[in-house]
Every structure is written in structure tokens, then in C-alpha cells.
Amino acid sequence: MSALFRTLRATSRRAPSTMRSYATVTEGTSGANEFIKHREAIQHHAAKSAQLWRRITLYVACPAIVVGFLNTMNLMAEHEAHIEHIKHENGGELPERIVYPYFNKRVKDFPWGNHTLFYNPELNINPDEE
């Protein structure tokens, strides 16, 4: 093994250095100019793309969010009016809900209690009243 290392060491000492320690730009080299033009084109394209998506966000996404919000508010107002109408027909109470045997089937207890994670007592059936 030592003969191999000695040979490698001697070869590495005799090998001429092909790496330059400085950068040169000579006249007539079109490779550097093409590279600079390509980078400028990429930067220009990125600026145009960013401007496009900014406009899409401001003129499409934001109005779509506002329209969706107004639609949701309209639907919720209709739903609340419908619930109030049902309560008015039944003497101020909602009619009793039918509890089917497959409702609230639990294999194991939930850590937050005997109801779903997003339980709302005004909208969901209480599983303890079955």
C-alpha cells in the first residue's frame, strides 16, 4: 500500500496545475454576453410574472372572496329565517329529532367527551339524551 501512496504523491506533485486562480473576460467571447442576456431575460420574466399574479390576486381573488362572503351571509340569513319559521309553527320549539340507532356509534371514548369535536348544542343532537 505504501508504494501506491508514494506513486500517487509523486504523480500529484508532477501534475501541472490546470486551474486558473483568476477570472478573465476576453473580447469576442459571446458565451458571457449570452449568459448575461439570459439572466436579464429571466429577471424580466420574473418581474412580469410577479406583476401578473399580483393583479390576479387584487382583481380576481379579493372580489371572489367578497362575493363568497356576501353569498354565505345571504344563505345564513335565509337559513335562520327558515329555522325561526319552523319554531313559530311548533310553538317556539324545534320539533323533536329522530334518533336512529346508528347515530353516535362509538367504538372508543373521545378524549373531549361523548360528542363530536365540533359539537354545537344548538345544532347537533346531544348523545347523552338518547
mmCIF file with all atom_site columns, N, CA and C in Angstrom, residues 9-68:
data_model
loop_
_atom_site.group_PDB
_atom_site.id
_atom_site.type_symbol
_atom_site.label_atom_id
_atom_site.label_alt_id
_atom_site.label_comp_id
_atom_site.label_asym_id
_atom_site.label_entity_id
_atom_site.label_seq_id
_atom_site.pdbx_PDB_ins_code
_atom_site.Cartn_x
_atom_site.Cartn_y
_atom_site.Cartn_z
_atom_site.occupancy
_atom_site.B_iso_or_equiv
_atom_site.pdbx_formal_charge
_atom_site.auth_seq_id
_atom_site.auth_comp_id
_atom_site.auth_asym_id
_atom_site.auth_atom_id
_atom_site.pdbx_PDB_model_num
ATOM 1   N N  . ARG A 1 9  ? 1.482   10.306 -4.605  1.00 0.00 ? 9  ARG A N  1
ATOM 2   C CA . ARG A 1 9  ? 2.045   11.549 -4.125  1.00 0.00 ? 9  ARG A CA 1
ATOM 3   C C  . ARG A 1 9  ? 3.015   12.136 -5.144  1.00 0.00 ? 9  ARG A C  1
ATOM 4   N N  . ALA A 1 10 ? 3.813   11.304 -5.749  1.00 0.00 ? 10 ALA A N  1
ATOM 5   C CA . ALA A 1 10 ? 4.768   11.781 -6.748  1.00 0.00 ? 10 ALA A CA 1
ATOM 6   C C  . ALA A 1 10 ? 4.043   12.278 -7.990  1.00 0.00 ? 10 ALA A C  1
ATOM 7   N N  . THR A 1 11 ? 2.983   11.587 -8.374  1.00 0.00 ? 11 THR A N  1
ATOM 8   C CA . THR A 1 11 ? 2.220   11.992 -9.550  1.00 0.00 ? 11 THR A CA 1
ATOM 9   C C  . THR A 1 11 ? 1.526   13.320 -9.306  1.00 0.00 ? 11 THR A C  1
ATOM 10  N N  . SER A 1 12 ? 0.981   13.491 -8.120  1.00 0.00 ? 12 SER A N  1
ATOM 11  C CA . SER A 1 12 ? 0.279   14.738 -7.833  1.00 0.00 ? 12 SER A CA 1
ATOM 12  C C  . SER A 1 12 ? 1.244   15.912 -7.775  1.00 0.00 ? 12 SER A C  1
ATOM 13  N N  . ARG A 1 13 ? 2.500   15.683 -7.394  1.00 0.00 ? 13 ARG A N  1
ATOM 14  C CA . ARG A 1 13 ? 3.473   16.763 -7.368  1.00 0.00 ? 13 ARG A CA 1
ATOM 15  C C  . ARG A 1 13 ? 3.893   17.166 -8.770  1.00 0.00 ? 13 ARG A C  1
ATOM 16  N N  . ARG A 1 14 ? 3.938   16.194 -9.679  1.00 0.00 ? 14 ARG A N  1
ATOM 17  C CA . ARG A 1 14 ? 4.405   16.484 -11.020 1.00 0.00 ? 14 ARG A CA 1
ATOM 18  C C  . ARG A 1 14 ? 3.300   16.979 -11.946 1.00 0.00 ? 14 ARG A C  1
ATOM 19  N N  . ALA A 1 15 ? 2.041   16.778 -11.573 1.00 0.00 ? 15 ALA A N  1
ATOM 20  C CA . ALA A 1 15 ? 0.939   17.156 -12.466 1.00 0.00 ? 15 ALA A CA 1
ATOM 21  C C  . ALA A 1 15 ? 0.857   18.671 -12.573 1.00 0.00 ? 15 ALA A C  1
ATOM 22  N N  . PRO A 1 16 ? 0.749   19.188 -13.797 1.00 0.00 ? 16 PRO A N  1
ATOM 23  C CA . PRO A 1 16 ? 0.638   20.638 -13.957 1.00 0.00 ? 16 PRO A CA 1
ATOM 24  C C  . PRO A 1 16 ? -0.733  21.121 -13.475 1.00 0.00 ? 16 PRO A C  1
ATOM 25  N N  . SER A 1 17 ? -0.739  22.291 -12.955 1.00 0.00 ? 17 SER A N  1
ATOM 26  C CA . SER A 1 17 ? -1.983  22.875 -12.457 1.00 0.00 ? 17 SER A CA 1
ATOM 27  C C  . SER A 1 17 ? -2.786  23.416 -13.635 1.00 0.00 ? 17 SER A C  1
ATOM 28  N N  . THR A 1 18 ? -4.001  22.930 -13.801 1.00 0.00 ? 18 THR A N  1
ATOM 29  C CA . THR A 1 18 ? -4.849  23.387 -14.907 1.00 0.00 ? 18 THR A CA 1
ATOM 30  C C  . THR A 1 18 ? -5.885  24.393 -14.431 1.00 0.00 ? 18 THR A C  1
ATOM 31  N N  . MET A 1 19 ? -5.918  24.671 -13.153 1.00 0.00 ? 19 MET A N  1
ATOM 32  C CA . MET A 1 19 ? -6.898  25.601 -12.614 1.00 0.00 ? 19 MET A CA 1
ATOM 33  C C  . MET A 1 19 ? -6.302  27.005 -12.580 1.00 0.00 ? 19 MET A C  1
ATOM 34  N N  . ARG A 1 20 ? -7.060  27.966 -13.091 1.00 0.00 ? 20 ARG A N  1
ATOM 35  C CA . ARG A 1 20 ? -6.616  29.346 -13.021 1.00 0.00 ? 20 ARG A CA 1
ATOM 36  C C  . ARG A 1 20 ? -7.010  29.931 -11.678 1.00 0.00 ? 20 ARG A C  1
ATOM 37  N N  . SER A 1 21 ? -6.220  30.806 -11.203 1.00 0.00 ? 21 SER A N  1
ATOM 38  C CA . SER A 1 21 ? -6.525  31.439 -9.920  1.00 0.00 ? 21 SER A CA 1
ATOM 39  C C  . SER A 1 21 ? -7.169  32.802 -10.105 1.00 0.00 ? 21 SER A C  1
ATOM 40  N N  . TYR A 1 22 ? -7.558  33.158 -11.312 1.00 0.00 ? 22 TYR A N  1
ATOM 41  C CA . TYR A 1 22 ? -8.198  34.435 -11.564 1.00 0.00 ? 22 TYR A CA 1
ATOM 42  C C  . TYR A 1 22 ? -9.201  34.248 -12.706 1.00 0.00 ? 22 TYR A C  1
ATOM 43  N N  . ALA A 1 23 ? -10.128 35.147 -12.811 1.00 0.00 ? 23 ALA A N  1
ATOM 44  C CA . ALA A 1 23 ? -11.133 35.083 -13.865 1.00 0.00 ? 23 ALA A CA 1
ATOM 45  C C  . ALA A 1 23 ? -10.778 36.076 -14.952 1.00 0.00 ? 23 ALA A C  1
ATOM 46  N N  . THR A 1 24 ? -10.972 35.662 -16.173 1.00 0.00 ? 24 THR A N  1
ATOM 47  C CA . THR A 1 24 ? -10.670 36.552 -17.287 1.00 0.00 ? 24 THR A CA 1
ATOM 48  C C  . THR A 1 24 ? -11.877 36.649 -18.200 1.00 0.00 ? 24 THR A C  1
ATOM 49  N N  . VAL A 1 25 ? -12.071 37.811 -18.749 1.00 0.00 ? 25 VAL A N  1
ATOM 50  C CA . VAL A 1 25 ? -13.080 38.016 -19.775 1.00 0.00 ? 25 VAL A CA 1
ATOM 51  C C  . VAL A 1 25 ? -12.342 38.604 -20.961 1.00 0.00 ? 25 VAL A C  1
ATOM 52  N N  . THR A 1 26 ? -12.355 37.880 -22.033 1.00 0.00 ? 26 THR A N  1
ATOM 53  C CA . THR A 1 26 ? -11.661 38.365 -23.225 1.00 0.00 ? 26 THR A CA 1
ATOM 54  C C  . THR A 1 26 ? -12.685 38.883 -24.215 1.00 0.00 ? 26 THR A C  1
ATOM 55  N N  . GLU A 1 27 ? -12.241 39.774 -25.051 1.00 0.00 ? 27 GLU A N  1
ATOM 56  C CA . GLU A 1 27 ? -13.114 40.329 -26.078 1.00 0.00 ? 27 GLU A CA 1
ATOM 57  C C  . GLU A 1 27 ? -13.437 39.230 -27.078 1.00 0.00 ? 27 GLU A C  1
ATOM 58  N N  . GLY A 1 28 ? -14.670 39.252 -27.529 1.00 0.00 ? 28 GLY A N  1
ATOM 59  C CA . GLY A 1 28 ? -15.060 38.278 -28.540 1.00 0.00 ? 28 GLY A CA 1
ATOM 60  C C  . GLY A 1 28 ? -15.626 36.991 -27.971 1.00 0.00 ? 28 GLY A C  1
ATOM 61  N N  . THR A 1 29 ? -15.701 36.880 -26.670 1.00 0.00 ? 29 THR A N  1
ATOM 62  C CA . THR A 1 29 ? -16.328 35.680 -26.102 1.00 0.00 ? 29 THR A CA 1
ATOM 63  C C  . THR A 1 29 ? -17.809 35.962 -25.955 1.00 0.00 ? 29 THR A C  1
ATOM 64  N N  . SER A 1 30 ? -18.588 35.316 -26.772 1.00 0.00 ? 30 SER A N  1
ATOM 65  C CA . SER A 1 30 ? -20.031 35.570 -26.758 1.00 0.00 ? 30 SER A CA 1
ATOM 66  C C  . SER A 1 30 ? -20.734 34.765 -25.669 1.00 0.00 ? 30 SER A C  1
ATOM 67  N N  . GLY A 1 31 ? -20.068 33.798 -25.085 1.00 0.00 ? 31 GLY A N  1
ATOM 68  C CA . GLY A 1 31 ? -20.691 32.981 -24.038 1.00 0.00 ? 31 GLY A CA 1
ATOM 69  C C  . GLY A 1 31 ? -21.078 33.795 -22.828 1.00 0.00 ? 31 GLY A C  1
ATOM 70  N N  . ALA A 1 32 ? -20.221 34.710 -22.415 1.00 0.00 ? 32 ALA A N  1
ATOM 71  C CA . ALA A 1 32 ? -20.516 35.534 -21.244 1.00 0.00 ? 32 ALA A CA 1
ATOM 72  C C  . ALA A 1 32 ? -21.666 36.487 -21.538 1.00 0.00 ? 32 ALA A C  1
ATOM 73  N N  . ASN A 1 33 ? -21.663 37.082 -22.723 1.00 0.00 ? 33 ASN A N  1
ATOM 74  C CA . ASN A 1 33 ? -22.734 38.006 -23.086 1.00 0.00 ? 33 ASN A CA 1
ATOM 75  C C  . ASN A 1 33 ? -24.072 37.283 -23.185 1.00 0.00 ? 33 ASN A C  1
ATOM 76  N N  . GLU A 1 34 ? -24.075 36.079 -23.740 1.00 0.00 ? 34 GLU A N  1
ATOM 77  C CA . GLU A 1 34 ? -25.309 35.298 -23.829 1.00 0.00 ? 34 GLU A CA 1
ATOM 78  C C  . GLU A 1 34 ? -25.824 34.955 -22.435 1.00 0.00 ? 34 GLU A C  1
ATOM 79  N N  . PHE A 1 35 ? -24.906 34.619 -21.557 1.00 0.00 ? 35 PHE A N  1
ATOM 80  C CA . PHE A 1 35 ? -25.305 34.288 -20.182 1.00 0.00 ? 35 PHE A CA 1
ATOM 81  C C  . PHE A 1 35 ? -25.930 35.500 -19.491 1.00 0.00 ? 35 PHE A C  1
ATOM 82  N N  . ILE A 1 36 ? -25.316 36.663 -19.653 1.00 0.00 ? 36 ILE A N  1
ATOM 83  C CA . ILE A 1 36 ? -25.853 37.882 -19.031 1.00 0.00 ? 36 ILE A CA 1
ATOM 84  C C  . ILE A 1 36 ? -27.215 38.221 -19.617 1.00 0.00 ? 36 ILE A C  1
ATOM 85  N N  . LYS A 1 37 ? -27.356 38.108 -20.938 1.00 0.00 ? 37 LYS A N  1
ATOM 86  C CA . LYS A 1 37 ? -28.650 38.370 -21.572 1.00 0.00 ? 37 LYS A CA 1
ATOM 87  C C  . LYS A 1 37 ? -29.710 37.379 -21.091 1.00 0.00 ? 37 LYS A C  1
ATOM 88  N N  . HIS A 1 38 ? -29.307 36.133 -20.933 1.00 0.00 ? 38 HIS A N  1
ATOM 89  C CA . HIS A 1 38 ? -30.246 35.110 -20.457 1.00 0.00 ? 38 HIS A CA 1
ATOM 90  C C  . HIS A 1 38 ? -30.702 35.419 -19.028 1.00 0.00 ? 38 HIS A C  1
ATOM 91  N N  . ARG A 1 39 ? -29.780 35.821 -18.163 1.00 0.00 ? 39 ARG A N  1
ATOM 92  C CA . ARG A 1 39 ? -30.155 36.173 -16.784 1.00 0.00 ? 39 ARG A CA 1
ATOM 93  C C  . ARG A 1 39 ? -31.064 37.392 -16.748 1.00 0.00 ? 39 ARG A C  1
ATOM 94  N N  . GLU A 1 40 ? -30.792 38.380 -17.577 1.00 0.00 ? 40 GLU A N  1
ATOM 95  C CA . GLU A 1 40 ? -31.657 39.564 -17.633 1.00 0.00 ? 40 GLU A CA 1
ATOM 96  C C  . GLU A 1 40 ? -33.044 39.199 -18.143 1.00 0.00 ? 40 GLU A C  1
ATOM 97  N N  . ALA A 1 41 ? -33.114 38.280 -19.106 1.00 0.00 ? 41 ALA A N  1
ATOM 98  C CA . ALA A 1 41 ? -34.413 37.832 -19.613 1.00 0.00 ? 41 ALA A CA 1
ATOM 99  C C  . ALA A 1 41 ? -35.190 37.101 -18.521 1.00 0.00 ? 41 ALA A C  1
ATOM 100 N N  . ILE A 1 42 ? -34.500 36.306 -17.731 1.00 0.00 ? 42 ILE A N  1
ATOM 101 C CA . ILE A 1 42 ? -35.157 35.596 -16.624 1.00 0.00 ? 42 ILE A CA 1
ATOM 102 C C  . ILE A 1 42 ? -35.672 36.592 -15.591 1.00 0.00 ? 42 ILE A C  1
ATOM 103 N N  . GLN A 1 43 ? -34.871 37.599 -15.264 1.00 0.00 ? 43 GLN A N  1
ATOM 104 C CA . GLN A 1 43 ? -35.316 38.609 -14.301 1.00 0.00 ? 43 GLN A CA 1
ATOM 105 C C  . GLN A 1 43 ? -36.511 39.395 -14.833 1.00 0.00 ? 43 GLN A C  1
ATOM 106 N N  . HIS A 1 44 ? -36.502 39.718 -16.112 1.00 0.00 ? 44 HIS A N  1
ATOM 107 C CA . HIS A 1 44 ? -37.625 40.437 -16.722 1.00 0.00 ? 44 HIS A CA 1
ATOM 108 C C  . HIS A 1 44 ? -38.885 39.568 -16.681 1.00 0.00 ? 44 HIS A C  1
ATOM 109 N N  . HIS A 1 45 ? -38.735 38.289 -17.011 1.00 0.00 ? 45 HIS A N  1
ATOM 110 C CA . HIS A 1 45 ? -39.881 37.369 -16.975 1.00 0.00 ? 45 HIS A CA 1
ATOM 111 C C  . HIS A 1 45 ? -40.413 37.220 -15.550 1.00 0.00 ? 45 HIS A C  1
ATOM 112 N N  . ALA A 1 46 ? -39.527 37.134 -14.575 1.00 0.00 ? 46 ALA A N  1
ATOM 113 C CA . ALA A 1 46 ? -39.961 37.013 -13.177 1.00 0.00 ? 46 ALA A CA 1
ATOM 114 C C  . ALA A 1 46 ? -40.717 38.258 -12.732 1.00 0.00 ? 46 ALA A C  1
ATOM 115 N N  . ALA A 1 47 ? -40.259 39.423 -13.144 1.00 0.00 ? 47 ALA A N  1
ATOM 116 C CA . ALA A 1 47 ? -40.958 40.663 -12.779 1.00 0.00 ? 47 ALA A CA 1
ATOM 117 C C  . ALA A 1 47 ? -42.340 40.703 -13.412 1.00 0.00 ? 47 ALA A C  1
ATOM 118 N N  . LYS A 1 48 ? -42.450 40.310 -14.678 1.00 0.00 ? 48 LYS A N  1
ATOM 119 C CA . LYS A 1 48 ? -43.750 40.283 -15.355 1.00 0.00 ? 48 LYS A CA 1
ATOM 120 C C  . LYS A 1 48 ? -44.682 39.265 -14.706 1.00 0.00 ? 48 LYS A C  1
ATOM 121 N N  . SER A 1 49 ? -44.156 38.091 -14.338 1.00 0.00 ? 49 SER A N  1
ATOM 122 C CA . SER A 1 49 ? -44.984 37.067 -13.696 1.00 0.00 ? 49 SER A CA 1
ATOM 123 C C  . SER A 1 49 ? -45.464 37.529 -12.328 1.00 0.00 ? 49 SER A C  1
ATOM 124 N N  . ALA A 1 50 ? -44.594 38.161 -11.570 1.00 0.00 ? 50 ALA A N  1
ATOM 125 C CA . ALA A 1 50 ? -44.995 38.667 -10.254 1.00 0.00 ? 50 ALA A CA 1
ATOM 126 C C  . ALA A 1 50 ? -46.072 39.732 -10.392 1.00 0.00 ? 50 ALA A C  1
ATOM 127 N N  . GLN A 1 51 ? -45.935 40.604 -11.386 1.00 0.00 ? 51 GLN A N  1
ATOM 128 C CA . GLN A 1 51 ? -46.935 41.641 -11.621 1.00 0.00 ? 51 GLN A CA 1
ATOM 129 C C  . GLN A 1 51 ? -48.267 41.010 -12.038 1.00 0.00 ? 51 GLN A C  1
ATOM 130 N N  . LEU A 1 52 ? -48.225 39.971 -12.870 1.00 0.00 ? 52 LEU A N  1
ATOM 131 C CA . LEU A 1 52 ? -49.446 39.281 -13.291 1.00 0.00 ? 52 LEU A CA 1
ATOM 132 C C  . LEU A 1 52 ? -50.173 38.677 -12.098 1.00 0.00 ? 52 LEU A C  1
ATOM 133 N N  . TRP A 1 53 ? -49.447 37.954 -11.241 1.00 0.00 ? 53 TRP A N  1
ATOM 134 C CA . TRP A 1 53 ? -50.096 37.305 -10.100 1.00 0.00 ? 53 TRP A CA 1
ATOM 135 C C  . TRP A 1 53 ? -50.566 38.316 -9.066  1.00 0.00 ? 53 TRP A C  1
ATOM 136 N N  . ARG A 1 54 ? -49.885 39.436 -8.952  1.00 0.00 ? 54 ARG A N  1
ATOM 137 C CA . ARG A 1 54 ? -50.356 40.495 -8.058  1.00 0.00 ? 54 ARG A CA 1
ATOM 138 C C  . ARG A 1 54 ? -51.690 41.041 -8.562  1.00 0.00 ? 54 ARG A C  1
ATOM 139 N N  . ARG A 1 55 ? -51.800 41.247 -9.860  1.00 0.00 ? 55 ARG A N  1
ATOM 140 C CA . ARG A 1 55 ? -53.058 41.738 -10.439 1.00 0.00 ? 55 ARG A CA 1
ATOM 141 C C  . ARG A 1 55 ? -54.169 40.700 -10.322 1.00 0.00 ? 55 ARG A C  1
ATOM 142 N N  . ILE A 1 56 ? -53.841 39.433 -10.548 1.00 0.00 ? 56 ILE A N  1
ATOM 143 C CA . ILE A 1 56 ? -54.852 38.375 -10.396 1.00 0.00 ? 56 ILE A CA 1
ATOM 144 C C  . ILE A 1 56 ? -55.362 38.345 -8.968  1.00 0.00 ? 56 ILE A C  1
ATOM 145 N N  . THR A 1 57 ? -54.462 38.489 -8.013  1.00 0.00 ? 57 THR A N  1
ATOM 146 C CA . THR A 1 57 ? -54.876 38.485 -6.610  1.00 0.00 ? 57 THR A CA 1
ATOM 147 C C  . THR A 1 57 ? -55.781 39.664 -6.299  1.00 0.00 ? 57 THR A C  1
ATOM 148 N N  . LEU A 1 58 ? -55.388 40.852 -6.748  1.00 0.00 ? 58 LEU A N  1
ATOM 149 C CA . LEU A 1 58 ? -56.159 42.051 -6.417  1.00 0.00 ? 58 LEU A CA 1
ATOM 150 C C  . LEU A 1 58 ? -57.482 42.131 -7.161  1.00 0.00 ? 58 LEU A C  1
ATOM 151 N N  . TYR A 1 59 ? -57.506 41.749 -8.432  1.00 0.00 ? 59 TYR A N  1
ATOM 152 C CA . TYR A 1 59 ? -58.700 41.963 -9.252  1.00 0.00 ? 59 TYR A CA 1
ATOM 153 C C  . TYR A 1 59 ? -59.577 40.726 -9.414  1.00 0.00 ? 59 TYR A C  1
ATOM 154 N N  . VAL A 1 60 ? -59.101 39.546 -9.019  1.00 0.00 ? 60 VAL A N  1
ATOM 155 C CA . VAL A 1 60 ? -59.910 38.328 -9.138  1.00 0.00 ? 60 VAL A CA 1
ATOM 156 C C  . VAL A 1 60 ? -60.139 37.694 -7.772  1.00 0.00 ? 60 VAL A C  1
ATOM 157 N N  . ALA A 1 61 ? -59.071 37.415 -7.045  1.00 0.00 ? 61 ALA A N  1
ATOM 158 C CA . ALA A 1 61 ? -59.210 36.668 -5.794  1.00 0.00 ? 61 ALA A CA 1
ATOM 159 C C  . ALA A 1 61 ? -59.915 37.484 -4.714  1.00 0.00 ? 61 ALA A C  1
ATOM 160 N N  . CYS A 1 62 ? -59.525 38.718 -4.524  1.00 0.00 ? 62 CYS A N  1
ATOM 161 C CA . CYS A 1 62 ? -60.166 39.534 -3.476  1.00 0.00 ? 62 CYS A CA 1
ATOM 162 C C  . CYS A 1 62 ? -61.650 39.766 -3.751  1.00 0.00 ? 62 CYS A C  1
ATOM 163 N N  . PRO A 1 63 ? -62.065 40.128 -4.975  1.00 0.00 ? 63 PRO A N  1
ATOM 164 C CA . PRO A 1 63 ? -63.510 40.233 -5.222  1.00 0.00 ? 63 PRO A CA 1
ATOM 165 C C  . PRO A 1 63 ? -64.235 38.897 -5.076  1.00 0.00 ? 63 PRO A C  1
ATOM 166 N N  . ALA A 1 64 ? -63.584 37.792 -5.436  1.00 0.00 ? 64 ALA A N  1
ATOM 167 C CA . ALA A 1 64 ? -64.217 36.480 -5.272  1.00 0.00 ? 64 ALA A CA 1
ATOM 168 C C  . ALA A 1 64 ? -64.447 36.176 -3.797  1.00 0.00 ? 64 ALA A C  1
ATOM 169 N N  . ILE A 1 65 ? -63.516 36.562 -2.941  1.00 0.00 ? 65 ILE A N  1
ATOM 170 C CA . ILE A 1 65 ? -63.690 36.359 -1.500  1.00 0.00 ? 65 ILE A CA 1
ATOM 171 C C  . ILE A 1 65 ? -64.850 37.200 -0.989  1.00 0.00 ? 65 ILE A C  1
ATOM 172 N N  . VAL A 1 66 ? -64.952 38.439 -1.440  1.00 0.00 ? 66 VAL A N  1
ATOM 173 C CA . VAL A 1 66 ? -66.053 39.312 -1.010  1.00 0.00 ? 66 VAL A CA 1
ATOM 174 C C  . VAL A 1 66 ? -67.391 38.757 -1.484  1.00 0.00 ? 66 VAL A C  1
ATOM 175 N N  . VAL A 1 67 ? -67.467 38.308 -2.740  1.00 0.00 ? 67 VAL A N  1
ATOM 176 C CA . VAL A 1 67 ? -68.709 37.733 -3.265  1.00 0.00 ? 67 VAL A CA 1
ATOM 177 C C  . VAL A 1 67 ? -69.074 36.465 -2.500  1.00 0.00 ? 67 VAL A C  1
ATOM 178 N N  . GLY A 1 68 ? -68.098 35.627 -2.204  1.00 0.00 ? 68 GLY A N  1
ATOM 179 C CA . GLY A 1 68 ? -68.358 34.419 -1.418  1.00 0.00 ? 68 GLY A CA 1
ATOM 180 C C  . GLY A 1 68 ? -68.859 34.746 -0.023  1.00 0.00 ? 68 GLY A C  1
#
